[in-house]
Coordinates of C-alpha atoms in Angstrom, one line a residue:
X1 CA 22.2 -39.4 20.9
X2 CA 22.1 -41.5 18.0
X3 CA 19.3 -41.1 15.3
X4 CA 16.8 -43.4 16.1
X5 CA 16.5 -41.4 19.2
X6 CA 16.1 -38.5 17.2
X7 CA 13.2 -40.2 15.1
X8 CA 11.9 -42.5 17.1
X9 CA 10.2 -40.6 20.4
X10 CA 6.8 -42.5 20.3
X11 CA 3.2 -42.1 17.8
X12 CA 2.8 -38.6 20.4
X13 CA 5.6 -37.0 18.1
X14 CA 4.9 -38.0 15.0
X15 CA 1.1 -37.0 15.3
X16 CA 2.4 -33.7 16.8
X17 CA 5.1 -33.2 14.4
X18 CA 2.4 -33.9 11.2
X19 CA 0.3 -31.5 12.6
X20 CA 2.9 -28.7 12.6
X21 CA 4.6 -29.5 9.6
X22 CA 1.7 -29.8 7.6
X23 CA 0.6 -26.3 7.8
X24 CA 4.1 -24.5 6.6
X25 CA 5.2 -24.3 3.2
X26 CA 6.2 -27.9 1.5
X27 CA 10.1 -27.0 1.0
X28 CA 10.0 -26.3 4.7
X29 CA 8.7 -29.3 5.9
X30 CA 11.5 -31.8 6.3
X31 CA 14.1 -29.7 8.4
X32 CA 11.2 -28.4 10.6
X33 CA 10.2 -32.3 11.3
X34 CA 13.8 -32.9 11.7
X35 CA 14.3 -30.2 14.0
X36 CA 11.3 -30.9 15.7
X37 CA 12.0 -34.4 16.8
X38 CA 15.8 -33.8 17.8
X39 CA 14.5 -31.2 20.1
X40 CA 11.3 -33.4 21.7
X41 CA 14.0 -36.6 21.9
X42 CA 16.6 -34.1 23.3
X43 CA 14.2 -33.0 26.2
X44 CA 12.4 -35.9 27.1
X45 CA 16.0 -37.8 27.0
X46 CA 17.0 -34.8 29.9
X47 CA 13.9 -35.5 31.6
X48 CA 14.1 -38.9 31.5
X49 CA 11.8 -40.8 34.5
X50 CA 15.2 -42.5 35.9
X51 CA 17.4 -40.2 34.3
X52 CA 18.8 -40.2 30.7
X53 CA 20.2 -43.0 28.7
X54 CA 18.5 -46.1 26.5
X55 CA 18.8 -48.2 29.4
X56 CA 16.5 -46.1 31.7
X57 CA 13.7 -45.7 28.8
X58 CA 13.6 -49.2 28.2
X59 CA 13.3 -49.8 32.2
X60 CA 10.2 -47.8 32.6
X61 CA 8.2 -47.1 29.1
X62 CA 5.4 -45.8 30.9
X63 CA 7.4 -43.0 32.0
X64 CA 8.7 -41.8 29.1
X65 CA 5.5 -41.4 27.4
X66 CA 4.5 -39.1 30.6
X67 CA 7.4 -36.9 29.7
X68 CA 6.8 -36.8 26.4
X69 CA 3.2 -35.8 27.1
X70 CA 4.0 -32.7 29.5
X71 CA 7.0 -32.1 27.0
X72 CA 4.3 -31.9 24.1
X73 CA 1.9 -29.8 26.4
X74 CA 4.8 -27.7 27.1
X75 CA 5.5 -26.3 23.6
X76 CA 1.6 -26.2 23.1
X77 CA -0.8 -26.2 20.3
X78 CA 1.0 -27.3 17.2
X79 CA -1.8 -24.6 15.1
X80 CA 0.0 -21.7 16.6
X81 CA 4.0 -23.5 16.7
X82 CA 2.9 -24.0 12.8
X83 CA 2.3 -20.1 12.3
X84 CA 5.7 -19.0 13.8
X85 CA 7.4 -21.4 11.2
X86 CA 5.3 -20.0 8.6
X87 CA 6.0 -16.6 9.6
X88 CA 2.4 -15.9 9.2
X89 CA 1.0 -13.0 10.5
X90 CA -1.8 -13.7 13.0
X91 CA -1.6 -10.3 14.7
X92 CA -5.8 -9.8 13.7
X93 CA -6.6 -12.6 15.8
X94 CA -4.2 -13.2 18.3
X95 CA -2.3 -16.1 19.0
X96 CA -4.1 -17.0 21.8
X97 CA -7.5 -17.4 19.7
X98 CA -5.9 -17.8 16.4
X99 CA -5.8 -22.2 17.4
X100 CA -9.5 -21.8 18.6
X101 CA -10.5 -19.7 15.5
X102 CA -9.0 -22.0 12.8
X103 CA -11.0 -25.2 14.7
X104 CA -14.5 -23.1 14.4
X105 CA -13.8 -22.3 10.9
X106 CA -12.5 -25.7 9.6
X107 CA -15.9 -27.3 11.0
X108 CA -17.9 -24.7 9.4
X109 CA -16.5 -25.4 6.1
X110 CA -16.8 -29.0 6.2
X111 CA -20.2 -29.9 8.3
X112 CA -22.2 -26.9 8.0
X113 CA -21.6 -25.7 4.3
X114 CA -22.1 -29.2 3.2
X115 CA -25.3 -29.3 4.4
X116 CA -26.6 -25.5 3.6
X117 CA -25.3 -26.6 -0.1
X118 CA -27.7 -29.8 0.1
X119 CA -30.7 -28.5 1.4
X120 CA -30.5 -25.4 -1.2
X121 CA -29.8 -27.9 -4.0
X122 CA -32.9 -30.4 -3.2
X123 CA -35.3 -27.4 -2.9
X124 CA -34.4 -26.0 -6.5
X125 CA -35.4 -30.1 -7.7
X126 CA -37.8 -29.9 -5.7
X127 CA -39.3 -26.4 -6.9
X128 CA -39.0 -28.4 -10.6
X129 CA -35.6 -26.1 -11.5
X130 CA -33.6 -27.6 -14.4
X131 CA -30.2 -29.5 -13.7
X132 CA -28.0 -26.9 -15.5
X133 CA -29.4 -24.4 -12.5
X134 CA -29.4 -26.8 -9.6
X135 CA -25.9 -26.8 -10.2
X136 CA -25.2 -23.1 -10.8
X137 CA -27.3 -22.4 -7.4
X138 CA -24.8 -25.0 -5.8
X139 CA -21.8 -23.2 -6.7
X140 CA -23.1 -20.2 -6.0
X141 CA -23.9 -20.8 -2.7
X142 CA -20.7 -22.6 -1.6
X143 CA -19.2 -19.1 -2.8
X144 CA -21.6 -17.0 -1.3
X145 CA -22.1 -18.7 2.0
X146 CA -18.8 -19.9 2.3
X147 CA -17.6 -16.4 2.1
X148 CA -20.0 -15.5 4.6
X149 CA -19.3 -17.7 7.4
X150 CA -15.4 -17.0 7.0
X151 CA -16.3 -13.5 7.5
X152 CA -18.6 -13.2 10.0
X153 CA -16.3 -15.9 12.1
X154 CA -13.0 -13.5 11.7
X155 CA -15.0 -10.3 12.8
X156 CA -16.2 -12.5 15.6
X157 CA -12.8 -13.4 16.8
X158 CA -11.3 -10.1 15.8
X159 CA -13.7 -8.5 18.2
X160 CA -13.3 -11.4 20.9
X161 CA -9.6 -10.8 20.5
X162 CA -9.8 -6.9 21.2
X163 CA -12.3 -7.2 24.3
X164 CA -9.4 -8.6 26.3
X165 CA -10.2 -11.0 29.0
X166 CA -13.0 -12.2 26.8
X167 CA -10.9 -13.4 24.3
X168 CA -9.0 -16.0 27.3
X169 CA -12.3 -16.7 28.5
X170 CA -13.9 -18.0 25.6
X171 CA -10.2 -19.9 24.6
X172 CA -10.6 -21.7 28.0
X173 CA -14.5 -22.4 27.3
X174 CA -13.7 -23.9 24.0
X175 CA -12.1 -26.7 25.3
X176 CA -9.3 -25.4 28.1
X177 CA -5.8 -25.1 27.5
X178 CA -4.4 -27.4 24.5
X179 CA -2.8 -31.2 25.6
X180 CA -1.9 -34.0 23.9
X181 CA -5.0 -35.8 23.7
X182 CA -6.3 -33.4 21.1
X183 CA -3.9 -34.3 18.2
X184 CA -5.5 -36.4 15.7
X185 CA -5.4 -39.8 15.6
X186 CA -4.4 -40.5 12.3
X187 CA -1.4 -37.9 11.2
X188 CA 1.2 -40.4 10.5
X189 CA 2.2 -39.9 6.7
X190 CA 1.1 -42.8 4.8
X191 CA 1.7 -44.0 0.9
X192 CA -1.2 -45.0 -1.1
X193 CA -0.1 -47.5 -3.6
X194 CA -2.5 -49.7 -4.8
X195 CA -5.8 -47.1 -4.6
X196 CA -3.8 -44.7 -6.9
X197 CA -2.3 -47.2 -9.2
X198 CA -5.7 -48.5 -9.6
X199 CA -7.0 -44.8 -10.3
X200 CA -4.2 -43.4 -12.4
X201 CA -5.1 -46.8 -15.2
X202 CA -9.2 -45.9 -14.8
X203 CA -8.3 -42.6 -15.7
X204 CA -5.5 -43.0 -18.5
X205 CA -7.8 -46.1 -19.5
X206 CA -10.3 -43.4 -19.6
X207 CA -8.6 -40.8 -21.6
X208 CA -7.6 -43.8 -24.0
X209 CA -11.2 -44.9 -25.0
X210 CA -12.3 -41.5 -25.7
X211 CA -9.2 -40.6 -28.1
X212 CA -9.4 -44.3 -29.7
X213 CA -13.3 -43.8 -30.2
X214 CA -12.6 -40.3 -32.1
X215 CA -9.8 -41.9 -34.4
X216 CA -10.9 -45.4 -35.2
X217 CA -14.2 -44.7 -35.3
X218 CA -15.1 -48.7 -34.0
X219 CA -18.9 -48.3 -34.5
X220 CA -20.5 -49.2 -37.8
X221 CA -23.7 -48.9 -38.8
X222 CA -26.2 -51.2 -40.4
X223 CA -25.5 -49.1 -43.6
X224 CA -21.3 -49.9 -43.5
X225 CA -20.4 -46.4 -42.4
X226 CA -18.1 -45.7 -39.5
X227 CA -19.0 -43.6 -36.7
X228 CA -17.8 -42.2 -33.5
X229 CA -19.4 -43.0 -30.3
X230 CA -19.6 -39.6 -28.7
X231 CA -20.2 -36.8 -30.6
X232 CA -17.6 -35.7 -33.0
X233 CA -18.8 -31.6 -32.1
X234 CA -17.8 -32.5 -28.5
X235 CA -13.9 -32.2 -30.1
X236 CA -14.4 -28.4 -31.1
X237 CA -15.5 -28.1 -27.2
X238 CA -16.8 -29.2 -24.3
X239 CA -13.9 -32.7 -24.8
X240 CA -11.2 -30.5 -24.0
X241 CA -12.0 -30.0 -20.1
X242 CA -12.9 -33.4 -20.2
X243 CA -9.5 -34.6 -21.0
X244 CA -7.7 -31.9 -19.4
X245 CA -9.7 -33.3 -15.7
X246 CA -8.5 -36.7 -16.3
X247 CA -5.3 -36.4 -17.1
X248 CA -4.3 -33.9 -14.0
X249 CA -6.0 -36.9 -11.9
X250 CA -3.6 -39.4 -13.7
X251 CA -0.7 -37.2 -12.9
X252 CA -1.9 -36.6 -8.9
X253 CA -3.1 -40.4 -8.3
X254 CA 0.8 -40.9 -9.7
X255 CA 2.1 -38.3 -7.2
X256 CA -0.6 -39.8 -5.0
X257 CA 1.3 -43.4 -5.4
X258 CA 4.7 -42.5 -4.5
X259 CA 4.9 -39.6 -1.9
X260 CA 3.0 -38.3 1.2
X261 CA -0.8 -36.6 0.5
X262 CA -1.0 -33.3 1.5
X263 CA -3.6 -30.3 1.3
X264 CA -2.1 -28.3 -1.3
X265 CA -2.2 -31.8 -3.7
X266 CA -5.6 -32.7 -2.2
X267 CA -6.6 -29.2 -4.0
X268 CA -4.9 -29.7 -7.5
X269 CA -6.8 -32.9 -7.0
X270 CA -10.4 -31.1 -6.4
X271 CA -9.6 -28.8 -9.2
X272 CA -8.8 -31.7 -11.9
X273 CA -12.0 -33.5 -10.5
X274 CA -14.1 -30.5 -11.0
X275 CA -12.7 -29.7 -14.4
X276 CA -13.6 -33.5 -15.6
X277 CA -17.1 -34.3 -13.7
X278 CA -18.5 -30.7 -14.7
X279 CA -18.2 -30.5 -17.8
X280 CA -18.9 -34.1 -18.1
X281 CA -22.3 -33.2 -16.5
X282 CA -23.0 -30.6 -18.5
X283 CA -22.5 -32.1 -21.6
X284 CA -24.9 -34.9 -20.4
X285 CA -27.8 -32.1 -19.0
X286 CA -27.2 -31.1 -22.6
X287 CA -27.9 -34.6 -24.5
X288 CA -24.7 -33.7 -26.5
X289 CA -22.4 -37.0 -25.1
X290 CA -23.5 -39.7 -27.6
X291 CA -23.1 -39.1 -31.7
X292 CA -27.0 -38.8 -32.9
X293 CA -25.8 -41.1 -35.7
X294 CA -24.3 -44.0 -33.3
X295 CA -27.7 -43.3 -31.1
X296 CA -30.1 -43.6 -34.1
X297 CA -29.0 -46.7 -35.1
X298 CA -28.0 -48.2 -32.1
X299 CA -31.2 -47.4 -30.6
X300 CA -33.3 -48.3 -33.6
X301 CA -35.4 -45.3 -33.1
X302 CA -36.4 -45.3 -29.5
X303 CA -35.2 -41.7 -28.2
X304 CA -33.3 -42.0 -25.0
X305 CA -35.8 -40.6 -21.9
X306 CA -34.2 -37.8 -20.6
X307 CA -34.6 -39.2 -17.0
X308 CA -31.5 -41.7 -17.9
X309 CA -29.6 -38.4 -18.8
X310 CA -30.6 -36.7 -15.1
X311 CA -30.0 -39.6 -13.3
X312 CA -26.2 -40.1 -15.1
X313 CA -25.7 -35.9 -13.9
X314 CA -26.8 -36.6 -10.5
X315 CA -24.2 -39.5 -10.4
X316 CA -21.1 -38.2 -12.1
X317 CA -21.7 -35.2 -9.5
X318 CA -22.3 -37.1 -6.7
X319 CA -18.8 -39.6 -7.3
X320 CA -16.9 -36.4 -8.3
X321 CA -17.5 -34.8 -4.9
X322 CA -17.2 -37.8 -3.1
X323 CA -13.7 -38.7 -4.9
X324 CA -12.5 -34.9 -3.9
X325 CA -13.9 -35.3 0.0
X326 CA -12.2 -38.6 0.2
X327 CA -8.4 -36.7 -1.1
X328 CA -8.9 -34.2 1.5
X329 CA -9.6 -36.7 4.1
X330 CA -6.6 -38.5 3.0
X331 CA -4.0 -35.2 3.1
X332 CA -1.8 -34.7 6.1

């Protein structure tokens, strides 16, 4: 067998093979997928439609993407292959729900929080809350909640798992037994060179202007005098987290460049986002971005509305979460 066999068994393995290999530990990863595919190209190669050999597969295509399918469905749902590698523990739950149990929770987290997060947050504006606890209440309840529903789920399946036949009843009513057709159409690793290029100068671009503001001071005011743009108390402060955030997303969208996307990056990335849109939107709740001094002369006395300063919160937010949804949609 020679190696393209061994890595070349059809999109069916590779989407099967991301979906195992993405859930073990990251030094882990490339002998699993390696072992992986020589044993799916060893046994569909055995089982060959008109026997084994090049010659047959190329003769009848069709066929080998038949075996390949009841070869997949044989060594079944890549969730619970993925926690053997791992040597993780799923004794709680049971290997038979565990696949089942990890679907419910994964679209509680990311359809039904969402929206319980939403709705809370546009009845505190509604009820005339400030910005500074709109967002405290939005944290609080993606904690709260979030905690909730991931509790309540495991006692559910913890109890469907100890009631016996139950537990394969509701497995077969949540969609029967696993197959092919349920691996995810997009797994196949892919490098993202031009999006994270593009991010990693906006951000160091980023981090540039705000450090060449501070020391060259470009602004000068009708009266001759320097100034900084933003305010110079933001550098004993609220900066700091600023600049950390931006540059952990020049570092990722750099990793993000050259190498495959994966969940545990996808997080780093959520973290570095939060760190920089957060306390980029407090600082604006708090009117402390601009220096008064640039403002009261650049303004010429007309005192910014503090509507400009809610709308700028609600839209750093609002890109912030939408940059971090968008790097776990990309991971693998």
């Amino acid at each position: 067998m020679n190696t393209s066999q061994a890595s070349g068994t059809g999109t069916l393995t590779d989407r099967y093979v991301a979906e195992v290999v993405r859930r073990i530990p990251a030094g882990r990863r490339g002998d699993v997928a390696e072992e992986l595919r020589a044993t799916i190209a060893d046994t569909v190669e055995a089982r060959g439609p008109a026997g084994p050999g090049d010659e047959a597969d190329r003769a009848d295509p069709a066929g080998r993407e038949r075996v390949e399918r009841e070869v997949l469905a044989e060594m079944g749902d890549p969730v619970r292959l993925a926690a053997g590698y791992a040597d993780r523990p799923v004794a709680l739950i049971g290997p038979e729900l565990f696949p089942t149990y990890v679907r419910f929770l994964t679209v509680l987290v990311s359809t039904v929080l969402p929206v319980v997060v939403v709705a809370g947050a546009v009845l505190d504006v509604v009820d005339g809350r400030a910005v500074g606890e709109v967002i405290g209440g939005a944290v609080g309840a993606v904690l709260s909640v979030g905690a909730q529903m991931i509790a309540w789920l495991t006692v559910v399946f913890a109890v469907i798992e100890r009631s016996g036949a139950l537990g394969g009843a509701v497995a077969g009513r949540v969609g029967g037994a696993w197959t092919p057709d349920d691996l995810p159409d997009h797994r196949v690793p892919k490098r993202r060179g031009a999006a994270a290029y593009t991010g990693v100068a906006w951000h160091a671009l980023l981090i540039a202007l705000i450090v060449w503001q501070h020391t060259a001071r470009p602004y000068r005011t009708d009266g001759g005098a320097r100034v900084d743009v933003l305010d110079p108390a933001l550098w004993s402060g609220w900066i700091w987290p600023i600049l950390a955030g931006l540059a952990g997303l020049v570092a990722l969208d750099a990793v993000r460049a050259v190498r495959v996307w994966t969940r545990s990056l996808a997080v780093w990335s959520a973290v570095a986002q939060g760190a920089f849109s957060l306390a980029l939107a407090w600082v604006l709740h708090r009117q402390e971005l601009f220096n008064p001094a640039f403002l009261a002369d650049f303004n010429g006395g007309w005192k910014t509305p503090g509507s400009f300063y809610t709308v700028a919160v609600v839209v750093v937010l609002a890109v912030g979460a939408g940059d971090a949804v968008k790097r776990f949609r990309e991971a693998v």
